[in-house]
mmCIF file of C-alpha atoms in Angstrom:
data_model
loop_
_atom_site.group_PDB
_atom_site.id
_atom_site.type_symbol
_atom_site.label_atom_id
_atom_site.label_comp_id
_atom_site.label_asym_id
_atom_site.label_seq_id
_atom_site.Cartn_x
_atom_site.Cartn_y
_atom_site.Cartn_z
ATOM 1 C CA MET A 163 5.089 216.077 22.801
ATOM 2 C CA PHE A 164 4.293 219.204 24.809
ATOM 3 C CA THR A 165 3.562 222.835 23.978
ATOM 4 C CA GLY A 166 5.256 224.723 26.817
ATOM 5 C CA ILE A 167 1.913 226.056 28.080
ATOM 6 C CA ILE A 168 1.872 225.162 31.775
ATOM 7 C CA GLU A 169 -1.403 223.685 33.025
ATOM 8 C CA GLU A 170 -0.761 224.100 36.731
ATOM 9 C CA VAL A 171 1.873 224.393 39.442
ATOM 10 C CA GLY A 172 2.183 221.240 41.533
ATOM 11 C CA THR A 173 3.921 220.521 44.828
ATOM 12 C CA VAL A 174 6.538 217.853 45.536
ATOM 13 C CA SER A 175 5.004 215.876 48.389
ATOM 14 C CA GLY A 176 7.568 213.098 48.579
ATOM 15 C CA ILE A 177 11.070 212.164 47.424
ATOM 16 C CA CYS A 178 12.244 208.593 47.862
ATOM 17 C CA ARG A 179 15.799 207.543 47.109
ATOM 18 C CA VAL A 180 15.922 204.378 45.027
ATOM 19 C CA SER A 181 18.732 202.514 43.303
ATOM 20 C CA HIS A 182 20.415 204.916 40.854
ATOM 21 C CA GLY A 183 17.700 207.550 41.059
ATOM 22 C CA ILE A 184 14.738 208.954 42.944
ATOM 23 C CA ARG A 185 10.978 208.457 43.053
ATOM 24 C CA LEU A 186 8.916 211.640 43.084
ATOM 25 C CA ASN A 187 5.394 212.064 44.395
ATOM 26 C CA ILE A 188 3.769 215.250 43.147
ATOM 27 C CA GLN A 189 0.457 216.745 44.199
ATOM 28 C CA GLY A 190 -1.694 218.271 41.495
ATOM 29 C CA GLN A 191 -5.227 218.672 40.296
ATOM 30 C CA THR A 192 -5.616 219.461 36.596
ATOM 31 C CA VAL A 193 -3.004 216.944 35.389
ATOM 32 C CA LEU A 194 -4.772 214.192 37.346
ATOM 33 C CA GLU A 195 -7.882 214.444 35.192
ATOM 34 C CA ASP A 196 -8.172 211.257 33.113
ATOM 35 C CA ILE A 197 -4.701 210.129 34.239
ATOM 36 C CA HIS A 198 -3.396 206.631 33.416
ATOM 37 C CA ILE A 199 -0.334 204.582 34.288
ATOM 38 C CA GLY A 200 2.278 205.241 31.603
ATOM 39 C CA ASP A 201 1.084 208.757 30.785
ATOM 40 C CA SER A 202 3.715 211.431 30.140
ATOM 41 C CA ILE A 203 3.742 214.560 32.277
ATOM 42 C CA ALA A 204 6.347 217.310 31.938
ATOM 43 C CA VAL A 205 7.699 218.273 35.371
ATOM 44 C CA ASN A 206 9.676 221.518 35.100
ATOM 45 C CA GLY A 207 10.010 220.684 31.425
ATOM 46 C CA ILE A 208 11.212 217.106 31.920
ATOM 47 C CA CYS A 209 9.099 214.349 30.407
ATOM 48 C CA LEU A 210 8.382 211.835 33.175
ATOM 49 C CA THR A 211 6.243 208.700 33.112
ATOM 50 C CA VAL A 212 3.399 208.177 35.574
ATOM 51 C CA THR A 213 4.055 204.963 37.527
ATOM 52 C CA ASP A 214 1.290 205.339 40.111
ATOM 53 C CA PHE A 215 -1.362 207.858 41.096
ATOM 54 C CA SER A 216 -4.046 208.705 43.632
ATOM 55 C CA PRO A 217 -6.916 211.209 43.590
ATOM 56 C CA THR A 218 -4.489 213.959 44.693
ATOM 57 C CA SER A 219 -1.028 213.036 43.378
ATOM 58 C CA PHE A 220 1.051 211.001 40.955
ATOM 59 C CA THR A 221 4.374 209.180 41.163
ATOM 60 C CA ALA A 222 7.240 209.169 38.668
ATOM 61 C CA ASP A 223 10.723 207.664 38.678
ATOM 62 C CA VAL A 224 13.776 209.758 37.806
ATOM 63 C CA MET A 225 16.943 207.965 36.697
ATOM 64 C CA ALA A 226 20.494 209.069 37.474
ATOM 65 C CA GLU A 227 21.083 210.413 33.940
ATOM 66 C CA THR A 228 18.138 212.802 34.303
ATOM 67 C CA LEU A 229 19.301 213.933 37.750
ATOM 68 C CA ALA A 230 22.776 214.670 36.377
ATOM 69 C CA ARG A 231 21.539 216.753 33.437
ATOM 70 C CA THR A 232 18.629 218.692 34.952
ATOM 71 C CA SER A 233 17.650 220.700 38.022
ATOM 72 C CA LEU A 234 15.557 217.886 39.528
ATOM 73 C CA ALA A 235 18.372 217.092 41.953
ATOM 74 C CA PHE A 236 17.642 220.446 43.642
ATOM 75 C CA LEU A 237 14.032 219.538 44.452
ATOM 76 C CA ARG A 238 12.964 219.180 48.050
ATOM 77 C CA GLN A 239 9.709 218.241 49.713
ATOM 78 C CA GLY A 240 7.440 221.243 49.275
ATOM 79 C CA SER A 241 9.148 222.463 46.073
ATOM 80 C CA LEU A 242 6.818 223.916 43.453
ATOM 81 C CA VAL A 243 7.006 222.493 39.924
ATOM 82 C CA ASN A 244 5.474 223.359 36.546
ATOM 83 C CA LEU A 245 3.213 220.615 35.187
ATOM 84 C CA GLU A 246 1.930 219.932 31.675
ATOM 85 C CA ARG A 247 0.336 216.805 30.263
ATOM 86 C CA ALA A 248 1.343 215.583 26.818
ATOM 87 C CA MET A 249 -0.700 217.414 24.197
ATOM 88 C CA SER A 250 -3.727 215.656 22.739
ATOM 89 C CA LEU A 251 -4.502 215.374 19.033
ATOM 90 C CA GLY A 252 -6.684 218.289 17.974
ATOM 91 C CA SER A 253 -5.850 220.570 20.908
ATOM 92 C CA ARG A 254 -4.684 224.149 20.345
ATOM 93 C CA PHE A 255 -0.940 224.522 19.881
ATOM 94 C CA GLY A 256 -0.331 227.677 21.900
ATOM 95 C CA GLY A 257 3.426 227.446 22.519
ATOM 96 C CA HIS A 258 6.028 225.634 20.410
ATOM 97 C CA ILE A 259 7.237 222.062 19.909
ATOM 98 C CA VAL A 260 8.591 220.879 23.277
ATOM 99 C CA THR A 261 9.834 217.299 23.628
ATOM 100 C CA GLY A 262 10.536 217.221 27.357
ATOM 101 C CA HIS A 263 14.152 216.241 26.702
ATOM 102 C CA ILE A 264 16.353 218.788 28.457
ATOM 103 C CA ASP A 265 19.452 220.085 26.653
ATOM 104 C CA GLY A 266 21.054 221.495 29.784
ATOM 105 C CA VAL A 267 20.615 223.907 32.657
ATOM 106 C CA GLY A 268 21.140 227.623 33.121
ATOM 107 C CA THR A 269 21.519 229.997 36.050
ATOM 108 C CA ILE A 270 19.407 233.117 36.493
ATOM 109 C CA LYS A 271 21.779 236.078 36.594
ATOM 110 C CA ARG A 272 19.417 239.057 36.484
ATOM 111 C CA LEU A 273 15.762 239.901 37.077
ATOM 112 C CA GLN A 274 14.825 243.324 35.747
ATOM 113 C CA ARG A 275 11.422 245.005 35.699
ATOM 114 C CA ASP A 276 10.458 246.228 32.221
ATOM 115 C CA GLY A 277 7.052 247.896 32.358
ATOM 116 C CA ILE A 278 4.487 245.216 33.164
ATOM 117 C CA ALA A 279 6.959 242.436 32.316
ATOM 118 C CA VAL A 280 10.149 241.076 33.874
ATOM 119 C CA LEU A 281 13.341 240.530 31.865
ATOM 120 C CA ILE A 282 15.131 237.358 32.960
ATOM 121 C CA THR A 283 18.760 236.899 31.937
ATOM 122 C CA ILE A 284 20.094 233.352 32.101
ATOM 123 C CA GLU A 285 23.703 232.233 31.860
ATOM 124 C CA THR A 286 24.369 228.886 30.223
ATOM 125 C CA ASP A 287 26.809 226.878 28.130
ATOM 126 C CA PRO A 288 27.589 228.079 24.573
ATOM 127 C CA LYS A 289 26.425 224.615 23.465
ATOM 128 C CA ILE A 290 22.940 225.824 24.396
ATOM 129 C CA THR A 291 23.139 229.382 23.094
ATOM 130 C CA ARG A 292 24.324 228.238 19.649
ATOM 131 C CA TYR A 293 20.753 227.101 18.945
ATOM 132 C CA ILE A 294 19.115 230.254 20.316
ATOM 133 C CA VAL A 295 18.035 233.029 17.956
ATOM 134 C CA GLU A 296 16.483 236.394 18.729
ATOM 135 C CA LYS A 297 12.662 236.179 18.659
ATOM 136 C CA GLY A 298 12.965 232.390 18.587
ATOM 137 C CA SER A 299 11.544 230.008 21.188
ATOM 138 C CA ILE A 300 13.002 228.218 24.197
ATOM 139 C CA ALA A 301 11.483 226.193 27.030
ATOM 140 C CA ILE A 302 12.582 227.285 30.510
ATOM 141 C CA ASP A 303 11.442 224.827 33.191
ATOM 142 C CA GLY A 304 8.924 223.686 30.605
ATOM 143 C CA ILE A 305 7.576 227.177 29.839
ATOM 144 C CA SER A 306 7.498 228.293 26.206
ATOM 145 C CA LEU A 307 9.139 231.732 26.040
ATOM 146 C CA THR A 308 10.417 234.087 23.349
ATOM 147 C CA ILE A 309 14.044 235.195 23.176
ATOM 148 C CA VAL A 310 14.671 238.944 23.546
ATOM 149 C CA SER A 311 18.437 238.848 23.039
ATOM 150 C CA VAL A 312 21.270 236.331 22.992
ATOM 151 C CA ALA A 313 25.046 236.434 23.543
ATOM 152 C CA GLU A 314 27.734 233.744 23.656
ATOM 153 C CA LYS A 315 27.029 232.574 27.211
ATOM 154 C CA GLN A 316 23.686 234.097 28.108
ATOM 155 C CA PHE A 317 20.267 235.052 26.813
ATOM 156 C CA THR A 318 17.295 237.127 27.956
ATOM 157 C CA VAL A 319 13.564 236.479 27.853
ATOM 158 C CA SER A 320 10.648 238.777 28.703
ATOM 159 C CA VAL A 321 7.937 237.307 30.915
ATOM 160 C CA ILE A 322 4.424 238.751 31.128
ATOM 161 C CA PRO A 323 2.487 238.979 34.451
ATOM 162 C CA HIS A 324 0.193 236.044 33.563
ATOM 163 C CA THR A 325 3.141 233.690 33.090
ATOM 164 C CA LEU A 326 4.816 234.936 36.276
ATOM 165 C CA ASP A 327 1.591 234.300 38.179
ATOM 166 C CA GLN A 328 0.696 230.916 36.678
ATOM 167 C CA THR A 329 4.144 229.275 36.769
ATOM 168 C CA THR A 330 7.120 229.001 39.112
ATOM 169 C CA LEU A 331 8.984 231.820 37.307
ATOM 170 C CA GLY A 332 7.333 234.444 39.506
ATOM 171 C CA LYS A 333 9.100 232.944 42.528
ATOM 172 C CA LYS A 334 12.541 232.541 40.985
ATOM 173 C CA LYS A 335 15.567 234.373 42.385
ATOM 174 C CA VAL A 336 19.029 235.262 41.109
ATOM 175 C CA ASN A 337 21.301 232.166 41.066
ATOM 176 C CA ASP A 338 18.383 229.737 40.794
ATOM 177 C CA VAL A 339 19.003 226.906 38.324
ATOM 178 C CA VAL A 340 16.492 226.235 35.531
ATOM 179 C CA ASN A 341 16.047 223.535 32.890
ATOM 180 C CA LEU A 342 16.520 224.529 29.252
ATOM 181 C CA GLU A 343 15.253 222.894 26.088
ATOM 182 C CA ASN A 344 16.167 224.425 22.742
ATOM 183 C CA ASP A 345 13.753 224.582 19.843
ATOM 184 C CA CYS A 346 14.334 221.171 18.241
ATOM 185 C CA ILE A 347 14.023 222.479 14.660
ATOM 186 C CA GLY A 348 17.489 224.058 14.712
ATOM 187 C CA LYS A 349 19.103 220.832 15.904
ATOM 188 C CA TYR A 350 17.495 218.800 13.137
ATOM 189 C CA VAL A 351 18.540 221.316 10.472
ATOM 190 C CA GLU A 352 22.133 221.261 11.738
ATOM 191 C CA LYS A 353 22.178 217.460 11.641
ATOM 192 C CA LEU A 354 20.886 217.360 8.076
ATOM 193 C CA LEU A 355 23.476 219.901 6.902
ATOM 194 C CA GLN A 356 26.431 217.992 8.318
ATOM 195 C CA PRO A 357 28.728 216.303 5.763
ATOM 196 C CA SER A 358 28.039 212.603 5.330
ATOM 197 C CA ALA A 359 29.419 209.636 3.495
ATOM 198 C CA SER A 360 26.636 209.894 0.916
ATOM 199 C CA ARG A 361 27.670 210.230 -2.756
ATOM 200 C CA ILE A 362 24.901 212.797 -3.227
ATOM 201 C CA THR A 363 26.752 216.092 -2.706
ATOM 202 C CA ALA A 364 26.256 219.631 -3.989
ATOM 203 C CA ASP A 365 28.881 218.974 -6.705
ATOM 204 C CA PHE A 366 27.142 215.743 -7.707
ATOM 205 C CA LEU A 367 23.783 217.492 -8.082
ATOM 206 C CA GLN A 368 25.295 220.362 -10.058
ATOM 207 C CA ARG A 369 27.089 217.965 -12.385
ATOM 208 C CA TYR A 370 23.822 216.320 -13.321
ATOM 209 C CA GLY A 371 21.885 219.516 -13.808
ATOM 210 C CA TYR A 372 20.128 219.955 -10.460
#
């Protein structure tokens, strides 16, 4: 589990094509503190497993399914990526619940200055926007952000200077592709409210006085 509070921006130092996927080598500093094989690190919001590491970098494998559903296929040597280690028990929960499992991608359609902040409008599939609510949370490339407004095929977030400076968002341009992860609470609620084969229905409960 992650919080969407980025710890540092790392650099892709190597991309190796392997059978049905790629192997990434990413340079970092903070995320390498107390690192172990098998640790989870969110790379642009995608939960990846550490398979090897050195004093200056770590390695993670990316399977074909992840490449097909995220923006990792656009990475090149030298690309900057947002990094966050899995949260530890007892640490402050500054963002929102982020699983590192990407729901889909979006395309930046507008960057607009709004006082000290920047409004970023992202176009995406209605399958994504159906779970977005105004003032709710979303993870964009692993960054926990608050929704300003939402329409059928797009939504807007407001990004403060600190976030622009400490993440890759400050370097994004129109038409750049970003990873999106919806707040998981809405998806669980929808699943629980779906009709099922269970005999326990609203009519059943009412009939027996509940």
